[in-house]
Coordinates of C-alpha atoms in Angstrom, one line a residue:
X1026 CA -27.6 -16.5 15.3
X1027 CA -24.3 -15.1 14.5
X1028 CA -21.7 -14.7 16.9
X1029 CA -18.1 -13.2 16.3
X1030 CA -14.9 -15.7 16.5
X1031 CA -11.8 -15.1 18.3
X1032 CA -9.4 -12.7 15.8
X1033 CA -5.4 -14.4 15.5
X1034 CA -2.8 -11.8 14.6
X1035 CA -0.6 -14.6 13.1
X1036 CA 2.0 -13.5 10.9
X1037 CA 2.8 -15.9 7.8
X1038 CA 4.5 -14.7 4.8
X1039 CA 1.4 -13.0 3.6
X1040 CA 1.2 -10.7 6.6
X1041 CA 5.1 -10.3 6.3
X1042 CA 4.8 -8.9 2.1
X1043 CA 1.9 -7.1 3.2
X1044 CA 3.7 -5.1 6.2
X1045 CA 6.7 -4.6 3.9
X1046 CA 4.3 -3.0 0.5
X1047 CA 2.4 -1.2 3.4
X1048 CA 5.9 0.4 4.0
X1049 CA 7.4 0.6 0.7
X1050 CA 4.3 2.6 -0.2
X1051 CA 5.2 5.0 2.3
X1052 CA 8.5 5.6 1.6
X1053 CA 8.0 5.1 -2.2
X1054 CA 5.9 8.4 -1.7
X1055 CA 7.9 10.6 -0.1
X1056 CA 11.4 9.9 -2.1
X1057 CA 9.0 10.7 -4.9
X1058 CA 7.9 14.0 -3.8
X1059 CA 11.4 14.4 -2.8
X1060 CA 12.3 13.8 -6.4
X1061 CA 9.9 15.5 -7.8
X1062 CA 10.2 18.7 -6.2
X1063 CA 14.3 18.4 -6.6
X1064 CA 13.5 18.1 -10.4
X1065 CA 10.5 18.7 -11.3
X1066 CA 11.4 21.8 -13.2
X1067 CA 13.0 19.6 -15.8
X1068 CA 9.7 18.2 -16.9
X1069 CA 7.8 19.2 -19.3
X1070 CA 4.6 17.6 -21.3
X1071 CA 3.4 14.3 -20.9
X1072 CA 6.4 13.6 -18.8
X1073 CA 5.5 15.8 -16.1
X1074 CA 1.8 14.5 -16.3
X1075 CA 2.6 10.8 -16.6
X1076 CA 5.0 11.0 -13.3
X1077 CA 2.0 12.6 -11.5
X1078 CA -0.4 10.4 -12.2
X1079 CA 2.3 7.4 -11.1
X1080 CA 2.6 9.7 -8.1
X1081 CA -0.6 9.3 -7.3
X1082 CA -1.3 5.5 -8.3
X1083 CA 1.1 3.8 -6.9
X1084 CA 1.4 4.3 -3.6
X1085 CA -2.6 3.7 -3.5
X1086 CA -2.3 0.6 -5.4
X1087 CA 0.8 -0.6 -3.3
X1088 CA -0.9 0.5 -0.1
X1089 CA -4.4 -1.7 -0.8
X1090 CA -2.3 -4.2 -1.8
X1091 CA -0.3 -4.7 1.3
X1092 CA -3.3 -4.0 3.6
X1093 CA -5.3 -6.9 1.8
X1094 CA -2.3 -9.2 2.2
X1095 CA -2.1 -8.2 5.9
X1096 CA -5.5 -8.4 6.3
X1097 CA -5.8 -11.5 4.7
X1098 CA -3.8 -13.2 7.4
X1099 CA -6.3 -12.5 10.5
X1100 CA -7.9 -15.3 10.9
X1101 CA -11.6 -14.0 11.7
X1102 CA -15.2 -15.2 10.4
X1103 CA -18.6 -15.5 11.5
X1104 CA -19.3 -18.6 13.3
X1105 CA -22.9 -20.1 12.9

C-alpha cells in the first residue's frame, strides 16, 4: 500500500534559482509589454513577429523552468 511522506519546504540553491527565474519571468513580461507598446510602432516585418513570438516564449520557458527548479527541491515521494 502506498502512503504519502512528510513534504520539506527546504530551500537549497535550486529552490533559490528557481524563486528568482519564477520572478524574472514576471517582470521580464511586463518591461516587455512596456516596451513593446512604447515602441512597437517602429517595427515592422519579421521584427515585429520575431519579438512576439519571444514575447510569448520566454516568459513560459523561464516560468517552467523556475517552477521545476523550485519544485525539485520538496522533498516528497511515495513511501512503500
Amino acid at each position: 500500500m502506498l502512503t504519502f511522506a512528510q513534504v520539506n519546504f527546504g530551500l537549497n540553491i535550486a529552490g533559490l534559482i528557481g524563486i528568482i527565474y519564477l520572478l524574472w519571468a514576471i517582470i521580464y513580461l511586463i518591461l516587455t509589454v512596456a516596451w513593446l507598446s512604447q515602441r512597437g510602432t517602429r517595427l515592422r516585418g519579421w521584427a515585429l513577429a520575431l519579438y512576439i513570438i519571444q514575447l510569448i516564449f520566454t516568459p513560459i520557458i523561464m516560468l517552467l523552468s523556475g517552477a521545476i527548479l523550485y519544485y525539485s527541491t520538496l522533498s516528497n515521494g511515495l513511501v512503500q
